[in-house]
Coordinates of C-alpha atoms and ligand atoms in Angstrom, one line a residue:
M1 CA 6.7 14.6 10.2
I2 CA 3.9 13.6 7.9
R3 CA 1.4 11.9 9.2
Y4 CA -2.4 10.8 8.6
L5 CA -5.5 9.3 10.3
S6 CA -8.6 7.4 8.5
G7 CA -11.8 6.9 9.7
G8 CA -14.3 4.2 7.5
E9 CA -16.4 1.0 7.7
S10 CA -15.9 -1.1 4.5
H11 CA -19.9 -0.8 3.5
G12 CA -20.4 3.1 5.6
P13 CA -20.9 5.9 3.6
E14 CA -17.6 6.6 3.1
L15 CA -13.8 6.7 3.5
T16 CA -12.1 9.4 5.2
V17 CA -8.6 11.4 5.3
I18 CA -7.0 13.6 7.6
V19 CA -3.6 14.6 6.2
E20 CA -0.7 16.7 8.3
G21 CA 2.0 18.3 8.5
F22 CA 1.9 18.9 4.3
P23 CA 4.7 21.8 3.1
S24 CA 2.2 24.7 1.7
Q25 CA 3.1 25.6 -2.3
L26 CA 2.9 22.0 -3.6
K27 CA 1.0 21.9 -6.5
V28 CA -1.2 19.0 -6.2
S29 CA -3.4 17.2 -8.9
K30 CA -6.9 14.8 -7.9
E31 CA -5.9 13.2 -11.4
I32 CA -2.9 11.2 -10.1
I33 CA -4.9 10.2 -6.9
D34 CA -7.4 9.6 -9.4
E35 CA -5.3 7.3 -11.4
Q36 CA -3.8 5.4 -8.3
L37 CA -7.2 5.1 -6.8
K38 CA -8.0 3.9 -10.0
K39 CA -5.3 0.8 -10.4
R40 CA -5.8 0.0 -6.9
Q41 CA -9.3 -0.8 -8.2
Q42 CA -8.1 -3.2 -11.0
G43 CA -6.6 -6.5 -11.5
Y44 CA -7.2 -10.0 -12.8
G45 CA -8.9 -12.0 -9.8
R46 CA -10.8 -9.4 -8.0
G47 CA -14.2 -9.8 -6.9
L48 CA -17.7 -7.8 -7.8
R49 CA -17.6 -5.1 -5.4
M50 CA -15.0 -3.3 -7.4
K51 CA -18.2 -3.1 -10.3
I52 CA -20.1 -1.3 -8.2
E53 CA -17.4 1.4 -7.1
S54 CA -15.6 3.4 -9.1
D55 CA -13.1 5.5 -6.4
Q56 CA -12.6 9.3 -6.9
V57 CA -11.1 11.5 -4.4
E58 CA -12.9 14.3 -3.0
I59 CA -11.1 17.1 -1.3
T60 CA -12.4 19.7 1.7
S61 CA -9.4 20.9 3.5
G62 CA -5.8 21.7 3.0
V63 CA -5.5 22.7 -1.2
R64 CA -6.4 26.2 -2.6
F65 CA -5.7 27.1 -6.1
G66 CA -4.7 23.3 -6.7
Y67 CA -1.8 24.4 -4.2
T68 CA -1.3 22.9 -1.2
L69 CA -1.5 25.3 2.0
G70 CA 0.3 24.1 5.2
S71 CA -2.9 23.0 6.9
P72 CA -4.5 19.7 7.3
I73 CA -5.5 18.3 3.7
T74 CA -8.8 16.0 4.2
M75 CA -10.1 13.7 1.7
H76 CA -12.8 11.4 1.1
V77 CA -13.8 8.4 -0.8
V78 CA -17.7 7.7 -1.6
N79 CA -18.5 4.2 -1.2
R80 CA -20.6 4.0 -3.7
D81 CA -22.1 0.7 -2.2
F82 CA -23.2 2.5 0.8
S83 CA -26.3 3.0 -0.9
H84 CA -27.2 -0.8 -0.6
W85 CA -25.7 -1.2 3.0
T86 CA -27.9 2.2 4.1
D87 CA -30.4 0.2 7.0
K88 CA -27.3 -2.9 7.2
M89 CA -24.9 -0.1 8.6
A90 CA -27.0 2.8 9.7
V91 CA -25.4 5.1 12.2
W92 CA -28.2 6.3 14.2
D93 CA -31.4 4.1 12.9
S94 CA -31.9 0.6 15.1
P95 CA -30.5 -2.2 13.5
P96 CA -33.4 -3.7 10.9
E97 CA -35.8 -7.1 11.9
S98 CA -33.8 -8.3 8.9
L99 CA -30.1 -7.9 9.5
K100 CA -27.9 -11.3 9.9
E101 CA -25.1 -11.1 12.4
I102 CA -22.5 -13.1 11.9
H103 CA -21.1 -15.5 14.3
R104 CA -18.4 -17.5 12.6
P105 CA -15.0 -15.9 12.1
R106 CA -13.2 -16.3 9.1
P107 CA -9.7 -18.5 10.1
G108 CA -7.2 -15.9 8.2
H109 CA -9.0 -12.5 9.2
A110 CA -9.1 -10.8 11.7
D111 CA -12.5 -11.8 13.2
L112 CA -12.2 -13.9 15.9
A113 CA -9.4 -11.5 18.0
G114 CA -11.7 -8.9 17.2
A115 CA -14.4 -9.4 17.8
I116 CA -13.0 -11.5 21.8
K117 CA -10.8 -7.8 22.0
Y118 CA -13.7 -5.2 21.0
D119 CA -16.8 -7.9 22.9
H120 CA -18.7 -7.8 19.8
R121 CA -21.5 -10.4 18.9
D122 CA -21.8 -9.1 15.2
I123 CA -18.4 -9.8 13.9
R124 CA -19.1 -7.1 10.9
N125 CA -18.2 -4.3 13.7
V126 CA -14.7 -6.5 13.1
L127 CA -15.1 -6.8 9.6
E128 CA -16.0 -3.5 8.2
R129 CA -13.3 -1.7 9.3
A130 CA -10.9 -4.7 9.9
S131 CA -11.1 -4.6 5.1
A132 CA -9.1 -4.1 3.1
R133 CA -11.4 -1.5 1.4
N134 CA -9.2 1.2 4.0
T135 CA -6.6 0.4 1.4
A136 CA -8.0 3.3 -0.2
T137 CA -7.7 5.7 2.0
M138 CA -3.1 4.0 2.2
V139 CA -3.5 4.5 -1.5
A140 CA -4.8 8.1 -1.4
A141 CA -2.5 10.1 0.9
G142 CA 0.4 8.0 -0.4
A143 CA -0.4 9.1 -4.3
L144 CA -0.3 12.5 -2.3
A145 CA 3.3 12.1 -1.0
R146 CA 4.1 10.9 -4.9
Q147 CA 3.3 14.2 -6.0
L148 CA 5.5 15.8 -2.9
L149 CA 8.8 13.4 -4.7
A150 CA 8.0 13.2 -7.9
A151 CA 9.5 17.2 -7.4
F152 CA 12.6 15.8 -6.2
N153 CA 12.5 13.8 -9.0
I154 CA 11.8 10.4 -6.9
Q155 CA 9.9 7.7 -8.3
V156 CA 7.9 4.8 -6.9
T157 CA 6.6 2.3 -9.1
A158 CA 6.0 -2.2 -7.8
H159 CA 4.9 -4.9 -10.4
V160 CA 4.3 -8.5 -9.6
V161 CA 7.1 -10.9 -9.5
E162 CA 4.5 -13.8 -7.5
I163 CA 1.3 -15.4 -7.6
G164 CA 1.2 -18.8 -5.8
S165 CA 3.5 -21.1 -7.4
V166 CA 4.4 -18.6 -10.6
K167 CA 7.2 -17.3 -10.7
A168 CA 8.5 -13.9 -13.2
Q169 CA 11.1 -14.6 -14.4
S170 CA 12.9 -11.7 -16.5
V171 CA 12.1 -8.4 -15.8
P172 CA 12.7 -5.3 -17.8
R173 CA 15.6 -3.3 -16.7
D174 CA 15.0 -0.3 -18.2
W175 CA 12.9 2.1 -15.5
A176 CA 9.8 3.8 -18.8
E177 CA 9.5 -0.6 -19.9
L178 CA 9.1 -1.7 -16.4
V179 CA 6.2 0.7 -15.9
A180 CA 5.0 0.1 -18.8
T181 CA 5.2 -3.5 -18.9
A182 CA 3.4 -3.4 -15.6
D183 CA 1.1 -0.8 -16.2
A184 CA -0.6 -3.0 -19.2
S185 CA -0.9 -6.3 -17.9
P186 CA -4.2 -7.5 -15.6
V187 CA -2.2 -9.4 -13.0
R188 CA 1.3 -6.0 -12.9
T189 CA 3.2 -8.6 -13.8
A190 CA 6.0 -7.6 -15.9
D191 CA 7.1 -11.0 -17.3
K192 CA 4.6 -11.5 -20.5
D193 CA 5.0 -15.3 -20.2
A194 CA 4.5 -15.5 -17.0
E195 CA 1.4 -13.0 -16.9
S196 CA -0.7 -15.9 -18.5
K197 CA 0.9 -18.6 -15.8
M198 CA -0.6 -16.4 -12.9
M199 CA -4.0 -15.5 -14.8
A200 CA -4.8 -19.3 -14.8
L201 CA -3.7 -19.8 -11.2
I202 CA -6.3 -17.2 -9.9
D203 CA -8.6 -19.0 -12.5
E204 CA -7.8 -22.3 -10.6
A205 CA -8.2 -20.8 -7.0
K206 CA -12.0 -18.9 -8.3
A207 CA -13.0 -22.3 -9.6
N208 CA -11.8 -24.7 -6.4
G209 CA -13.4 -21.8 -4.4
D210 CA -10.3 -20.9 -3.5
T211 CA -7.5 -17.9 -3.2
V212 CA -4.4 -17.0 -3.8
G213 CA -1.4 -14.8 -2.5
G214 CA 1.5 -13.4 -3.7
V215 CA 4.4 -11.0 -4.0
F216 CA 5.3 -7.9 -5.5
E217 CA 8.6 -5.8 -5.3
I218 CA 8.6 -2.1 -5.3
V219 CA 11.8 0.4 -6.7
I220 CA 12.3 3.7 -5.3
Q221 CA 14.9 5.8 -7.5
G222 CA 15.8 9.3 -7.1
C223 CA 16.7 9.2 -3.8
P224 CA 19.5 11.2 -2.2
I225 CA 22.1 9.5 0.2
G226 CA 21.5 10.2 3.2
L227 CA 17.2 9.4 4.4
G228 CA 16.7 8.2 7.7
S229 CA 19.1 7.5 9.9
Y230 CA 21.7 4.8 12.1
V231 CA 21.3 6.7 15.1
H232 CA 18.0 4.7 16.9
P233 CA 15.5 1.8 15.9
D234 CA 12.7 3.9 15.5
R235 CA 14.8 6.1 13.3
K236 CA 15.9 3.6 10.9
L237 CA 13.9 3.5 6.9
D238 CA 14.9 -0.1 6.9
G239 CA 12.0 -0.3 9.6
R240 CA 9.4 2.4 9.6
L241 CA 9.5 0.8 5.5
A242 CA 8.8 -2.6 6.7
G243 CA 6.5 -1.5 9.6
A244 CA 3.8 0.4 6.8
L245 CA 4.4 -2.1 4.0
M246 CA 3.3 -4.7 6.9
S247 CA 0.4 -3.3 8.5
I248 CA -1.1 -3.4 4.8
Q249 CA -4.4 -5.8 4.9
A250 CA -3.0 -9.9 4.7
I251 CA 0.9 -9.0 3.8
K252 CA 3.4 -10.8 5.5
G253 CA 6.5 -10.2 4.6
V254 CA 9.1 -7.8 3.5
E255 CA 12.4 -8.5 2.4
I256 CA 14.7 -5.1 1.4
G257 CA 17.3 -6.2 -1.4
L258 CA 18.6 -9.5 -1.4
G259 CA 16.6 -10.2 1.8
F260 CA 16.1 -13.8 3.2
E261 CA 19.0 -14.7 0.3
A262 CA 21.4 -13.0 2.2
A263 CA 21.3 -15.3 5.1
R264 CA 22.6 -18.3 2.4
R265 CA 25.5 -16.2 1.3
F266 CA 28.7 -15.1 2.3
G267 CA 29.9 -12.1 3.1
S268 CA 31.7 -11.6 -0.1
K269 CA 28.5 -12.3 -2.1
V270 CA 25.8 -9.9 -0.3
H271 CA 27.3 -6.6 -0.2
D272 CA 28.1 -3.6 -2.8
P273 CA 31.6 -3.3 -3.3
I274 CA 32.2 1.6 -3.7
A275 CA 33.0 2.7 -6.2
H276 CA 33.0 6.6 -7.3
D277 CA 32.4 8.0 -11.2
G278 CA 34.1 10.8 -10.6
S279 CA 30.9 12.6 -9.5
R280 CA 28.8 10.4 -7.2
Y281 CA 29.6 7.5 -4.9
M282 CA 27.8 3.8 -6.6
R283 CA 27.6 0.8 -6.6
P284 CA 28.3 -1.6 -9.1
S285 CA 25.2 -4.1 -7.5
N286 CA 22.8 -3.4 -5.1
G287 CA 21.9 -6.1 -3.0
A288 CA 21.5 -3.6 0.1
G289 CA 18.1 -2.5 -2.2
G290 CA 19.7 1.0 -2.0
L291 CA 19.8 0.6 2.1
E292 CA 22.6 0.4 5.1
G293 CA 22.2 1.0 8.4
G294 CA 18.4 2.7 8.3
V295 CA 19.6 5.0 5.4
T296 CA 19.9 5.4 2.2
N297 CA 22.8 4.6 0.4
G298 CA 21.4 6.2 -3.5
E299 CA 20.8 3.0 -5.4
P300 CA 18.1 2.3 -5.8
I301 CA 15.6 1.0 -2.8
V302 CA 14.0 -2.6 -3.6
L303 CA 11.2 -3.8 -1.6
R304 CA 9.7 -7.5 -2.2
V305 CA 6.4 -7.8 -0.4
A306 CA 4.4 -11.6 -0.1
M307 CA 0.4 -11.4 0.3
K308 CA -1.2 -14.3 2.4
P309 CA -4.0 -15.9 0.0
I310 CA -7.2 -13.6 1.3
S311 CA -9.2 -14.8 4.4
T312 CA -12.8 -15.1 2.3
L313 CA -13.2 -18.8 1.0
Y314 CA -15.9 -19.1 -0.3
K315 CA -15.5 -22.6 -0.1
P316 CA -14.9 -21.9 3.5
L317 CA -12.6 -23.9 6.1
N318 CA -13.9 -24.6 9.5
S319 CA -14.1 -22.5 12.0
V320 CA -17.0 -22.1 15.5
D321 CA -19.8 -20.4 16.0
M322 CA -19.2 -17.9 18.6
V323 CA -22.7 -17.9 19.8
T324 CA -23.8 -22.2 19.6
K325 CA -19.8 -23.0 19.9
Q326 CA -20.7 -25.3 17.3
V327 CA -18.3 -26.2 14.5
E328 CA -19.2 -24.8 11.4
P329 CA -18.6 -23.5 8.0
A330 CA -16.6 -19.8 8.5
A331 CA -19.0 -17.3 7.4
V332 CA -18.3 -16.0 3.5
E333 CA -18.5 -12.5 3.1
R334 CA -17.9 -11.1 -0.7
S335 CA -14.7 -10.4 -1.6
D336 CA -11.8 -11.7 -4.1
Y337 CA -9.7 -14.5 -5.6
C338 CA -6.5 -12.7 -5.7
A339 CA -5.7 -8.8 -5.1
V340 CA -1.7 -8.9 -5.0
P341 CA -2.2 -6.7 -8.2
A342 CA -4.4 -4.0 -6.3
A343 CA -2.0 -4.9 -3.0
S344 CA 1.3 -3.2 -5.3
V345 CA -0.3 -0.1 -6.1
V346 CA -1.2 -0.4 -2.7
G347 CA 2.4 -1.1 -1.5
E348 CA 3.9 1.6 -4.2
N349 CA 2.1 4.4 -2.2
V350 CA 2.1 3.0 1.3
A351 CA 6.1 3.9 0.4
A352 CA 5.7 6.5 -1.5
W353 CA 4.7 7.9 2.1
V354 CA 7.4 6.7 4.3
I355 CA 10.0 8.1 1.7
A356 CA 8.1 11.8 1.6
D357 CA 8.1 11.8 6.0
A358 CA 12.0 11.1 5.8
F359 CA 12.5 13.6 2.4
L360 CA 10.9 16.2 4.8
E361 CA 12.3 15.1 8.2
K362 CA 15.8 16.3 6.2
F363 CA 14.8 19.0 4.5
G364 CA 11.8 20.9 6.3
N365 CA 8.6 20.7 5.8
D366 CA 7.2 23.9 5.7
S367 CA 6.8 25.3 2.6
M368 CA 8.5 23.8 -1.0
D369 CA 10.6 26.5 -1.4
Q370 CA 12.1 26.2 1.6
I371 CA 12.9 22.3 0.8
R372 CA 14.1 22.9 -2.5
D373 CA 16.7 26.0 -1.3
A374 CA 18.0 23.3 2.2
Y375 CA 17.5 20.2 -0.9
N376 CA 19.8 22.0 -3.6
A377 CA 22.8 22.8 -1.1
Y378 CA 22.8 19.5 0.8
L379 CA 23.3 17.6 -3.3
E380 CA 25.5 20.4 -3.3
R381 CA 27.6 19.5 0.0
V382 CA 27.1 16.3 -1.3
K383 CA 29.4 16.0 -4.1
Q384 CA 31.9 17.9 -2.5
R385 CA 32.9 14.8 -0.4
Ligands
EPS401 C1 -12.0 -3.9 -1.3 C2 -11.5 -5.0 -0.4 C3 -12.2 -6.9 0.1 C4 -13.3 -6.7 -0.1 C5 -14.4 -5.5 0.0 C6 -13.8 -4.2 -1.3 O1 -11.8 -6.7 1.6 P1 -12.3 -7.3 2.5 O2 -10.3 -7.6 3.1 O3 -13.2 -7.0 3.4 O4 -12.4 -8.7 1.4 O5 -13.8 -7.4 -0.5 O6 -15.3 -5.7 -1.0 C7 -16.8 -6.1 -0.3 C8 -16.5 -5.9 0.9 C9 -17.8 -6.2 -0.6 O7 -18.2 -5.7 -0.5 O8 -17.4 -6.9 -2.0 C10 -11.0 -2.8 -1.5 O9 -10.5 -2.9 -1.8 O10 -11.6 -1.9 -1.7

């Protein structure tokens, strides 16, 4: 239904996103997109780059007088750091004399496989695009999607539940409190007690020239029953969410609801009994994480996403120089020590994108009025069931 293409190198002039398939008549706010972009830049454990950038979106098509037109929406996020890279990242000029090629791939990064696949001698040609800088485009697209969802009272949030070995123990059940606590936390966790331990672990990683990963949880509330489908594998919403989240840089795992824990329990301790409160079906538990058979069941969608530690280590692991074939320490590129808080912002916006796609698939994607009519008619039908 909706799709986007992005382009841009980490130290090139800008990141560009073209979103296609969005309905007309959606009132969009630049402030909401910029707010998400700003959140993505924050988080304890980020490196120096984020002091240079001040990510903001510029929209050059598809929006008129603050409303979407139904035509492609083109968004730009400028890389302020480009001013320091004009010769090294020049589009037309020849490489400068001073250019230092990168020949020692970083274990864990796309460097080695990318250099071989695309036949690059200078690994910079790989790392610039493989960089998590591009997650800004995912956030910009997702921030449009979350505005569409908000028009139908569907809300998306995320909070960090683990950094390395430190786990959040108690998380507020109330939505507003969960959002406010995570927003106020430098590591975007909703557990105040875990927060300082998480920050101490990030400090430890930094002091050792190391990095640390973690897990964040995404919660989506307000989805109607019936988004996605069970009829064909590529229409299953659980697979689409997991696929999109796994495509974010450094993500290594996605759990839905109980996730891996469900595999360790008897069925009677996993599945959620079905009840009816007189007006709607409901569940006393949510082990399914809001998805059964690849379809939303009306309960909150709960996803947990695992991020590996960032692969650029200031104390590098061994690598091989791809020109000399000598064993050498991997190249060091300025980077972060921990980007799990930032990844949680990316994750919630990516999830918003997938849910918006499924929503428009069910209710149409031409104009907001038509979608609203279809949505309200569906809710009426659901009431009769
Ligand atoms: C960035 C994410 C990281 C940062 C990058 C900006 O990307 P990578 O996956 O390449 O480590 O390192 O910053 C730099 C490349 C830099 O020059 O500091 C982001 O989220 O914007």
